[in-house]
């Protein structure tokens, strides 16, 4: 089976370049997703669960480092960056390699050699990446959403984020479910994620983010599957394999 | 034995003098002096303002060894001569009294003159204190003189005080005035000199600050050119286009060359014409457009009649760079940058507007507080005072609007 690869790069020409070079240097790789920003990269990762991700560090939305942190140990990460300021730290924290832009063919070959050697082994855990104090991107304290604006007919409803039981993705919209009502907002769940407090709102599925304080119980369906039961809602929310570790000891 | 003591004493004196000169030349030398009275003396010297310290050093070096003794002898002789003259006029005061008083006045006058000359900024802050202090010194001298005179004539000190208190007070007062008047005059002259000198210094400091801010601007522009994300992403884009054989490669290279050329030209001058500045912005935005593709849109609006108007160099580019960095790059959909120049009768208004996430955004430090903007503001302030302003606000619907308002200058430089 071919190795599945995700690429995240915000500049079109650099994206094109990396794709072409990979096609030449590693024809047997299967590119499953080409993301244009950090949010797409994370969403694409959840959708396709690639084995390898190439992440630009400076991107709109989630930064490459933030995406790698979320990926944790679920894929091999190669950073691509114009400047090695953060990459060196990232490399220390378990990335397979980092490539300096513009990527040159010989350097890519070297990285791919390293990568192929590592593929057989489980990926290193990048989950602590941003806890490494030097790795944090300067001046990017994430701004938390306090209110969600949902239009209902002619009215605009203001929803306190804390009151939300869970968010569910509905293509380009997001379903916002509260104890007594629900609303549809015109913003993709992947773009909403960055504004939510990760301590309180857990992503349990590519399309679901749940308010932990509203979780009544988690039920094991079989060895792989789990479902979250939310207080104040009759819906049962499936937990995808990537996230079952959240509920294990 | 006496010569032994003398050589020991003079050795000590010379060492002390040497040490103090060292401290005057370099206050850091203070650290190498052992704690004690010598260190305390040196600490006072080290605390003097640099300029006064340099003057004192020059004085100390000039009056070192023989010249000092010659000067001291001269002072004693002049004072004694005055005492002899006074004795001729008022023999009843006694020769020794007059000699003592005259020498005390002479020495006091010299000491005070020197003090005022070298540290008037410390002393002259409180002229009344100075005069009182001098009167007190004169009183002590006067009483000492009276005691001496009494002893000479075989009276006790108290008897002398009883008989001559009016004379002593008058003499003391006169002696105090004798010192206070020239010293105060000297202080006033020195203070005026000092104020004038200070004004020159301030003017110079202002010039220095302007030069500093200008070189800061230059450094920032230089940095922007070789900033790794700009440089390597741009070169990567050129390389990619070139490898494909795309005609865009030549166009992007041309824009990059135009940007580098124009920014080097701007770096060399403090002012540029709006025409040249907009050409620089155009080249920069073309480079960014080639890299960001559909994520960047821009318009540049410069009326024909403003092409020759001059503005301070490198400022608009700073604002446009900010708009890219905080408005376009962090935005998922990208956005739009609008740069426009509008002129009234005497004012010029330059606006840079972006459609980004606005000032409250999570990305980067707030644009209103950046080093780039602080530098622009500082330069505006130095060049125009209150006549020029830079305001950075949230746009009506989205993004950030930076408005640079300054006096219109139609003369070309």
XYZ file of C-alpha atoms in Angstrom:
662
model
C 0.000 0.000 0.000
C 1.261 3.455 -0.883
C 2.142 5.869 1.889
C -0.554 8.498 2.353
C 0.648 12.095 2.562
C -0.899 15.434 3.503
C 0.667 18.727 2.484
C -0.091 22.080 4.084
C 1.340 25.253 2.562
C -0.375 28.612 2.177
C 1.517 30.113 -0.761
C 0.300 28.664 -4.098
C 3.677 28.599 -5.832
C 5.417 26.977 -2.901
C 2.601 24.459 -2.691
C 2.941 23.663 -6.346
C 6.703 23.359 -5.970
C 6.518 20.934 -3.063
C 3.921 18.827 -4.866
C 5.989 18.608 -8.040
C 9.163 17.797 -6.197
C 7.437 15.102 -4.164
C 5.969 13.604 -7.345
C 9.494 13.304 -8.746
C 11.322 12.228 -5.620
C 8.662 9.964 -4.144
C 6.313 8.790 -6.895
C 4.840 5.998 -4.805
C 3.469 8.415 -2.215
C -0.235 9.104 -2.448
C -1.147 12.734 -1.743
C -4.520 12.547 -0.022
C -4.946 16.213 0.816
C -3.381 19.530 -0.094
C -4.299 22.088 2.563
C -4.012 25.852 2.105
C -4.094 26.769 5.772
C -3.728 25.282 9.226
C -7.438 24.711 9.807
C -7.756 22.780 6.531
C -4.654 20.802 7.412
C -6.128 19.626 10.719
C -9.516 18.911 9.180
C -7.888 17.082 6.264
C -5.803 15.077 8.688
C -8.912 13.917 10.543
C -10.655 13.072 7.291
C -7.859 11.141 5.639
C -5.619 10.069 8.520
C -2.459 10.254 6.421
C 0.736 8.579 7.554
C 2.933 11.544 6.711
C 2.274 15.295 6.882
C 4.376 18.108 5.450
C 3.528 21.254 7.415
C 4.434 24.841 6.672
C 4.937 26.544 10.025
C 3.597 30.020 9.253
C 0.065 29.622 7.887
C -3.255 31.381 8.383
C -5.445 29.739 10.999
C -3.665 27.105 13.048
C 0.102 27.293 12.706
C 2.035 24.254 11.545
C 3.243 23.763 15.104
C -0.319 23.790 16.442
C -1.418 21.259 13.836
C 1.520 19.008 14.730
C 0.618 19.279 18.399
C -2.924 18.124 17.660
C -1.687 15.304 15.476
C 0.360 14.101 18.405
C 1.721 10.686 17.556
C -0.742 9.842 14.806
C 1.512 10.716 11.865
C 5.105 11.429 10.894
C 5.646 15.177 10.645
C 8.041 17.041 8.363
C 8.113 20.820 8.815
C 8.651 23.154 5.893
C 9.694 26.681 6.762
C 11.530 29.692 5.404
C 13.335 30.221 8.662
C 14.731 27.734 11.123
C 13.867 29.792 14.193
C 11.141 27.419 15.354
C 12.008 24.413 13.295
C 15.053 23.518 15.333
C 12.895 23.245 18.445
C 10.253 21.363 16.529
C 12.890 18.974 15.275
C 14.061 18.352 18.828
C 10.496 17.549 19.797
C 10.198 14.643 17.418
C 9.610 15.877 13.886
C 11.168 13.594 11.298
C 12.921 16.499 9.654
C 12.514 20.111 8.666
C 12.983 21.530 5.210
C 14.036 25.102 4.581
C 12.169 26.942 1.863
C 12.681 27.119 -1.019
C 13.077 23.352 -0.852
C 15.932 22.006 -2.952
C 15.838 18.556 -4.545
C 18.890 17.053 -2.804
C 17.688 18.179 0.584
C 14.246 16.704 -0.038
C 15.847 13.377 -1.015
C 17.694 13.327 2.283
C 14.526 14.029 4.226
C 12.671 11.295 2.338
C 15.425 8.797 3.127
C 15.070 9.605 6.813
C 11.326 9.397 6.508
C 11.316 5.970 4.848
C 13.546 4.646 7.597
C 11.129 5.924 10.198
C 7.917 4.802 8.522
C 8.041 1.295 9.931
C 8.217 2.592 13.503
C 5.356 4.439 15.236
C 5.612 8.243 14.904
C 7.159 10.314 17.684
C 4.664 12.147 19.889
C 4.444 15.855 19.016
C 1.719 16.477 21.595
C 3.986 18.517 23.862
C 5.406 20.630 21.099
C 3.976 23.956 22.167
C 4.588 23.377 25.826
C 8.221 23.661 24.902
C 8.598 27.343 25.774
C 10.896 28.253 22.909
C 8.615 26.829 20.270
C 5.705 29.170 20.750
C 5.162 31.526 17.853
C 5.656 35.054 19.172
C 2.594 37.183 19.804
C 0.047 34.552 18.953
C -1.916 34.118 22.121
C -5.083 32.622 20.658
C -8.122 34.812 21.003
C -10.995 32.973 22.624
C -14.505 33.211 21.286
C -16.930 34.503 23.904
C -20.036 34.882 21.822
C -21.343 33.109 18.778
C -23.540 35.118 16.467
C -26.299 33.054 14.857
C -28.812 34.615 12.526
C -32.382 33.404 12.922
C -34.607 35.063 10.318
C -34.189 38.808 10.748
C -32.751 38.468 14.220
C -29.197 37.845 15.282
C -28.892 35.648 18.316
C -25.949 35.953 20.643
C -24.977 32.646 22.164
C -22.619 32.453 25.133
C -19.984 29.875 24.189
C -20.098 28.437 27.710
C -23.769 27.467 27.228
C -23.066 25.343 24.162
C -23.400 21.575 24.761
C -21.732 20.590 21.517
C -20.870 21.749 18.023
C -21.526 19.576 15.015
C -20.152 20.157 11.538
C -22.644 20.464 8.700
C -20.430 21.049 5.615
C -19.874 24.832 5.535
C -22.156 25.394 8.509
C -21.916 24.409 12.120
C -24.774 23.222 14.260
C -24.631 24.801 17.698
C -26.596 22.748 20.224
C -27.720 24.207 23.547
C -29.785 22.689 26.351
C -33.068 24.211 25.169
C -32.449 25.103 21.554
C -30.056 24.947 18.676
C -28.767 27.201 15.916
C -26.938 26.980 12.632
C -23.982 29.331 12.129
C -22.345 30.075 8.816
C -18.809 29.171 9.759
C -17.105 25.829 9.255
C -16.352 23.868 12.428
C -12.662 23.637 11.490
C -12.470 27.460 11.494
C -14.342 27.698 14.788
C -11.974 25.313 16.557
C -9.106 27.738 17.030
C -11.335 30.114 19.019
C -12.510 27.498 21.486
C -10.849 26.792 24.811
C -9.259 23.364 24.303
C -9.501 22.583 28.015
C -13.258 22.908 27.986
C -14.205 22.000 24.432
C -12.908 18.653 23.282
C -12.922 17.584 19.698
C -14.098 13.982 19.739
C -14.651 13.534 16.041
C -13.765 15.364 12.835
C -17.257 16.820 12.909
C -17.945 17.095 16.642
C -16.690 19.273 19.479
C -18.232 18.711 22.890
C -18.356 20.844 26.027
C -16.688 18.601 28.623
C -18.771 20.031 31.453
C -21.893 18.747 29.676
C -20.644 15.190 29.262
C -22.709 12.796 31.385
C -20.957 9.580 30.404
C -18.896 7.841 27.778
C -20.013 4.425 26.612
C -17.781 1.806 25.076
C -19.425 0.197 22.037
C -16.611 -2.176 21.127
C -12.801 -2.239 21.211
C -12.536 0.708 18.804
C -15.688 2.720 19.229
C -17.093 4.961 21.943
C -20.080 7.253 22.292
C -20.495 10.365 24.418
C -23.773 10.933 26.223
C -24.469 14.623 26.765
C -26.504 15.958 29.651
C -29.581 17.774 28.367
C -29.559 16.099 24.966
C -30.851 12.807 23.669
C -28.225 12.587 20.986
C -25.314 10.193 21.330
C -22.078 11.507 19.859
C -19.624 9.037 18.324
C -15.961 9.363 19.278
C -13.623 8.684 16.371
C -10.596 6.439 16.766
C -8.178 9.378 16.776
C -9.821 10.749 19.898
C -10.643 7.670 21.976
C -7.405 8.252 23.918
C -9.072 11.309 25.475
C -11.318 9.015 27.512
C -8.825 6.297 28.338
C -6.865 6.305 31.561
C 63.324 62.041 60.515
C 61.374 65.102 59.316
C 62.349 64.413 55.756
C 61.148 60.861 56.232
C 57.715 61.967 57.436
C 57.594 64.549 54.667
C 58.349 62.040 51.946
C 55.762 59.671 53.404
C 53.151 62.403 53.495
C 53.923 63.693 50.034
C 53.882 60.131 48.711
C 50.437 59.623 50.161
C 49.282 62.904 48.721
C 50.605 62.074 45.297
C 48.955 58.659 45.352
C 45.646 60.247 46.353
C 45.960 62.848 43.629
C 46.807 60.192 41.060
C 43.831 58.109 42.155
C 41.430 61.037 41.941
C 42.632 61.948 38.490
C 42.078 58.356 37.429
C 38.515 58.452 38.763
C 37.874 61.749 36.988
C 39.136 60.268 33.748
C 37.199 57.054 34.157
C 34.519 56.664 36.883
C 34.762 52.889 36.436
C 38.138 53.079 38.209
C 36.148 53.637 41.411
C 35.523 49.905 41.630
C 39.203 49.188 42.113
C 39.558 51.476 45.164
C 39.395 49.844 48.565
C 36.380 50.887 50.663
C 37.128 53.697 53.096
C 37.408 57.478 53.093
C 39.355 57.471 49.824
C 36.636 55.472 48.136
C 33.980 57.854 49.482
C 35.878 60.855 48.134
C 36.312 59.163 44.797
C 32.615 58.234 44.673
C 31.666 61.913 44.857
C 33.948 62.689 41.955
C 32.604 59.788 39.935
C 29.034 61.015 40.478
C 29.711 64.356 38.775
C 28.229 64.977 35.319
C 30.717 63.867 32.649
C 31.365 67.307 31.273
C 32.105 68.890 34.652
C 34.252 65.922 35.507
C 36.302 66.471 32.363
C 36.778 70.163 33.243
C 37.828 69.342 36.781
C 40.299 66.800 35.463
C 41.817 69.369 33.112
C 42.113 71.786 36.056
C 43.688 69.163 38.325
C 46.197 68.190 35.704
C 47.112 71.834 35.105
C 47.584 72.650 38.804
C 49.542 69.646 39.838
C 52.734 69.776 41.924
C 54.727 73.037 41.540
C 52.048 75.154 39.823
C 49.718 74.405 42.742
C 52.237 75.553 45.338
C 53.020 78.662 43.359
C 49.324 79.530 43.148
C 48.842 78.895 46.880
C 51.799 81.133 47.705
C 50.358 83.822 45.473
C 47.027 83.646 47.280
C 48.715 83.849 50.697
C 50.837 86.764 49.578
C 47.946 88.730 48.126
C 45.857 88.096 51.256
C 48.717 89.114 53.540
C 49.308 92.242 51.492
C 45.667 93.164 51.960
C 46.081 92.561 55.708
C 49.113 94.881 55.804
C 47.163 97.594 53.978
C 44.269 97.183 56.395
C 46.710 97.377 59.319
C 47.912 100.696 57.966
C 44.327 101.981 58.033
C 43.094 100.329 61.227
C 46.106 99.619 63.436
C 43.831 99.127 66.427
C 42.590 95.788 64.969
C 45.945 94.091 65.461
C 48.243 92.689 62.764
C 47.743 89.021 63.535
C 43.958 89.368 63.544
C 44.056 91.071 60.187
C 46.459 88.508 58.726
C 44.283 85.642 59.883
C 41.072 87.264 58.677
C 42.530 88.270 55.316
C 43.919 84.809 54.678
C 40.685 83.165 55.705
C 38.786 85.462 53.339
C 41.300 84.892 50.564
C 41.328 81.129 50.924
C 37.531 81.041 51.325
C 37.079 83.130 48.226
C 39.307 80.851 46.175
C 37.713 77.668 47.507
C 34.190 78.944 46.891
C 35.074 80.227 43.448
C 36.437 76.829 42.540
C 33.437 75.042 44.002
C 31.030 77.262 42.149
C 33.013 77.016 38.967
C 33.180 73.269 38.909
C 29.904 72.259 40.422
C 27.615 75.232 40.066
C 24.864 72.969 38.819
C 24.893 71.264 42.224
C 25.574 74.372 44.322
C 23.680 76.990 42.436
C 20.351 75.272 42.644
C 20.052 76.928 46.097
C 21.826 80.314 46.030
C 20.319 81.353 49.396
C 21.809 78.277 51.093
C 25.104 79.121 49.504
C 25.108 82.692 50.828
C 24.105 81.556 54.336
C 26.805 78.928 54.288
C 29.377 81.495 53.272
C 28.229 83.884 56.002
C 28.575 81.127 58.543
C 32.059 80.345 57.349
C 32.893 84.031 57.565
C 31.515 84.148 61.148
C 33.709 81.263 62.186
C 36.647 83.047 60.576
C 35.688 86.305 62.258
C 35.400 84.732 65.705
C 38.663 82.916 65.217
C 40.240 86.205 64.178
C 38.784 87.952 67.227
C 40.103 85.223 69.498
C 43.520 85.605 67.922
C 43.403 89.373 68.317
C 42.284 89.070 71.937
C 45.115 86.706 72.737
C 47.577 89.113 71.113
C 46.407 91.970 73.364
C 46.184 89.861 76.506
C 42.393 89.737 76.820
C 40.365 86.639 77.346
C 38.087 85.596 74.484
C 34.909 86.528 76.380
C 36.240 89.977 77.207
C 37.032 90.540 73.575
C 33.533 89.432 72.583
C 32.004 91.749 75.143
C 33.927 94.786 73.961
C 34.022 94.216 70.268
C 30.838 92.359 69.415
C 29.605 95.093 67.104
C 32.907 95.232 65.252
C 33.043 91.457 64.995
C 29.522 91.246 63.614
C 30.183 94.056 61.167
C 33.505 92.536 60.112
C 31.910 89.100 59.760
C 29.086 90.518 57.705
C 31.468 92.493 55.534
C 33.726 89.478 55.060
C 30.714 87.314 54.157
C 29.583 89.848 51.601
C 33.100 90.152 50.290
C 32.998 86.469 49.468
C 29.312 86.124 48.648
C 29.134 88.872 46.022
C 31.882 87.653 43.703
C 30.903 84.024 44.217
C 27.257 84.725 43.399
C 28.286 86.722 40.360
C 30.536 83.937 39.238
C 27.731 81.438 39.767
C 25.294 83.519 37.761
C 27.734 83.787 34.871
C 28.485 80.086 34.978
C 24.805 79.273 35.151
C 24.106 81.327 32.064
C 26.925 79.661 30.233
C 25.577 76.347 31.345
C 22.046 77.074 30.191
C 23.283 78.197 26.815
C 25.398 75.120 26.577
C 22.425 72.975 27.582
C 20.289 74.497 24.862
C 22.978 73.635 22.314
C 23.138 70.132 23.711
C 19.380 69.740 23.451
C 19.409 70.895 19.865
C 22.160 68.438 19.155
C 20.303 65.670 20.954
C 17.260 66.399 18.820
C 19.389 66.169 15.718
C 20.806 62.919 17.018
C 17.355 61.523 17.675
C 16.236 62.417 14.175
C 19.324 60.724 12.773
C 18.715 57.750 15.016
C 15.100 57.335 13.964
C 16.090 57.694 10.336
C 18.727 55.007 10.623
C 16.194 52.907 12.513
C 13.901 53.255 9.488
C 16.742 52.279 7.194
C 17.573 49.294 9.314
C 13.944 48.231 9.292
C 13.754 48.493 5.531
C 16.985 46.589 5.144
C 15.597 43.997 7.498
C 12.362 43.799 5.515
C 14.356 43.041 2.382
C 16.315 40.210 3.872
C 13.614 39.039 6.270
C 13.783 35.261 5.765
C 10.082 34.712 5.149
C 9.998 37.475 2.547
C 13.284 36.631 0.905
C 13.095 32.854 0.780
C 9.426 32.587 -0.094
C 9.935 35.122 -2.879
C 13.029 33.374 -4.204
C 11.192 30.064 -3.938
C 8.353 31.490 -6.006
C 10.830 32.785 -8.613
C 12.554 29.412 -8.724
C 9.280 27.570 -9.122
C 8.114 29.842 -11.948
C 11.503 29.651 -13.644
C 11.616 25.866 -13.521
C 8.207 25.731 -15.148
C 9.438 28.120 -17.826
C 6.580 30.444 -16.970
C 6.794 34.008 -18.316
C 5.676 35.110 -14.839
C 9.165 34.261 -13.619
C 10.654 37.220 -15.458
C 7.821 39.472 -14.279
C 8.229 38.486 -10.624
C 11.986 38.927 -10.877
C 11.417 42.370 -12.384
C 9.111 43.316 -9.491
C 11.631 42.047 -6.958
C 14.405 44.028 -8.645
C 12.200 47.131 -8.738
C 11.392 46.723 -5.047
C 15.018 46.238 -3.994
C 16.216 49.122 -6.203
C 13.531 51.515 -5.023
C 13.995 50.626 -1.377
C 17.746 51.199 -1.641
C 17.016 54.601 -3.158
C 14.568 55.411 -0.354
C 17.035 54.331 2.242
C 19.475 56.953 1.043
C 17.140 59.914 1.466
C 15.007 61.265 4.244
C 12.247 62.388 1.880
C 10.812 60.950 -1.335
C 8.234 62.036 -3.847
C 4.873 60.334 -3.572
C 5.356 59.121 -7.151
C 8.523 57.246 -6.204
C 7.007 55.983 -2.949
C 3.949 54.577 -4.707
C 6.193 52.908 -7.285
C 7.971 51.180 -4.405
C 4.644 50.072 -2.905
C 3.527 48.802 -6.295
C 6.678 46.707 -6.700
C 6.301 45.310 -3.182
C 2.622 44.491 -3.642
C 3.324 42.848 -7.016
C 5.838 40.570 -5.328
C 3.345 39.726 -2.584
C 0.583 39.208 -5.134
C 2.741 36.751 -7.081
C 3.264 34.800 -3.869
C -0.180 34.984 -2.310
C -2.127 34.706 -5.572
C -5.877 35.075 -5.178
C -5.469 35.753 -1.464
C -4.256 39.304 -2.111
C -5.979 42.114 -3.940
C -4.780 45.694 -3.899
C -5.382 49.163 -5.265
C -3.080 52.165 -5.259
C -4.688 55.543 -5.765
C -2.401 58.504 -6.330
C -3.811 61.596 -8.112
C -1.585 62.863 -10.923
C -1.026 66.255 -9.287
C 0.460 64.699 -6.161
C 3.271 62.780 -7.890
C 5.858 65.437 -7.065
C 4.741 66.038 -3.475
C 7.405 64.931 -1.014
C 6.854 62.927 2.154
C 9.232 61.308 4.644
C 10.712 58.157 3.143
C 9.912 54.559 4.065
C 6.761 55.360 6.056
C 4.066 54.167 3.657
C 5.932 50.915 3.097
C 5.922 50.285 6.845
C 2.138 50.738 6.886
C 1.624 48.473 3.870
C 3.911 45.801 5.322
C 1.855 45.918 8.498
C -1.333 45.531 6.492
C 0.104 42.435 4.784
C 1.476 40.991 7.993
C -1.533 41.596 10.247
C -4.361 41.921 7.728
C -3.730 39.534 4.851
C -1.335 36.793 5.941
C -3.306 35.620 8.997
C -6.649 35.758 7.206
C -8.009 32.475 5.881
C -9.576 34.036 2.808
C -6.885 36.649 2.317
C -8.100 40.142 1.591
C -7.640 43.535 0.086
C -5.267 46.443 0.627
C -6.140 49.968 -0.485
C -3.598 52.761 -0.455
C -4.766 56.262 -1.286
C -3.422 59.809 -1.203
C -5.741 62.802 -0.830
C -4.673 66.443 -0.577
C -6.482 69.478 0.803
C -5.235 73.051 0.584
C -2.379 72.598 3.016
C -2.695 69.039 4.268
C -1.914 65.654 2.816
C -3.705 62.522 3.928
C -2.395 59.048 3.174
C -4.585 56.063 3.941
C -3.685 52.379 4.097
C -6.715 50.161 4.560
C -6.862 46.407 4.833
C -9.754 43.952 5.055
C -8.140 41.728 7.651
C -9.317 40.638 11.080
C -8.872 44.091 12.629
C -6.987 45.327 15.680
C -8.554 42.913 18.128
C -7.322 39.947 16.149
C -5.358 37.158 17.697
C -2.603 37.324 15.168
C 0.571 39.103 16.027
C 0.967 41.926 18.462
C -1.642 44.665 18.062
C -0.648 46.724 15.013
C -0.967 49.972 16.947
C 1.941 49.107 19.181
C 4.523 47.764 16.785
C 8.076 48.982 16.511
C 7.447 50.019 12.920
C 4.631 52.362 13.894
C 6.531 53.706 16.886
C 9.372 54.558 14.547
C 7.013 56.287 12.091
C 5.449 58.293 14.921
C 8.808 59.309 16.343
C 10.016 60.497 12.957
C 6.797 62.418 12.299
C 7.120 64.079 15.673
C 10.705 65.119 15.054
C 9.980 66.377 11.555
C 6.628 68.098 12.081
C 5.900 68.253 15.808
C 2.140 68.237 16.352
C 1.456 69.090 12.719
C 1.577 65.462 11.624
C -0.337 62.488 12.995
C -0.602 58.777 12.457
C -3.803 57.106 13.580
C -4.446 53.388 13.430
C -8.031 52.238 13.952
C -10.403 49.434 13.178
C -12.114 49.859 9.824
C -15.851 50.522 9.660
C -16.687 47.002 8.565
C -13.479 45.062 8.916
C -9.744 45.355 8.968
C -7.511 48.223 9.987
C -7.254 51.768 8.659
C -3.990 53.623 9.112
C -4.154 57.338 8.338
C -1.054 59.457 7.998
C -1.884 63.182 7.987
C 0.840 65.739 7.436
C 1.467 69.208 6.022
C 1.403 69.272 2.219
C 4.821 69.922 0.760
C 4.720 70.582 -2.965
C 8.339 71.648 -3.252
C 10.545 68.938 -4.621
C 13.749 68.247 -2.840
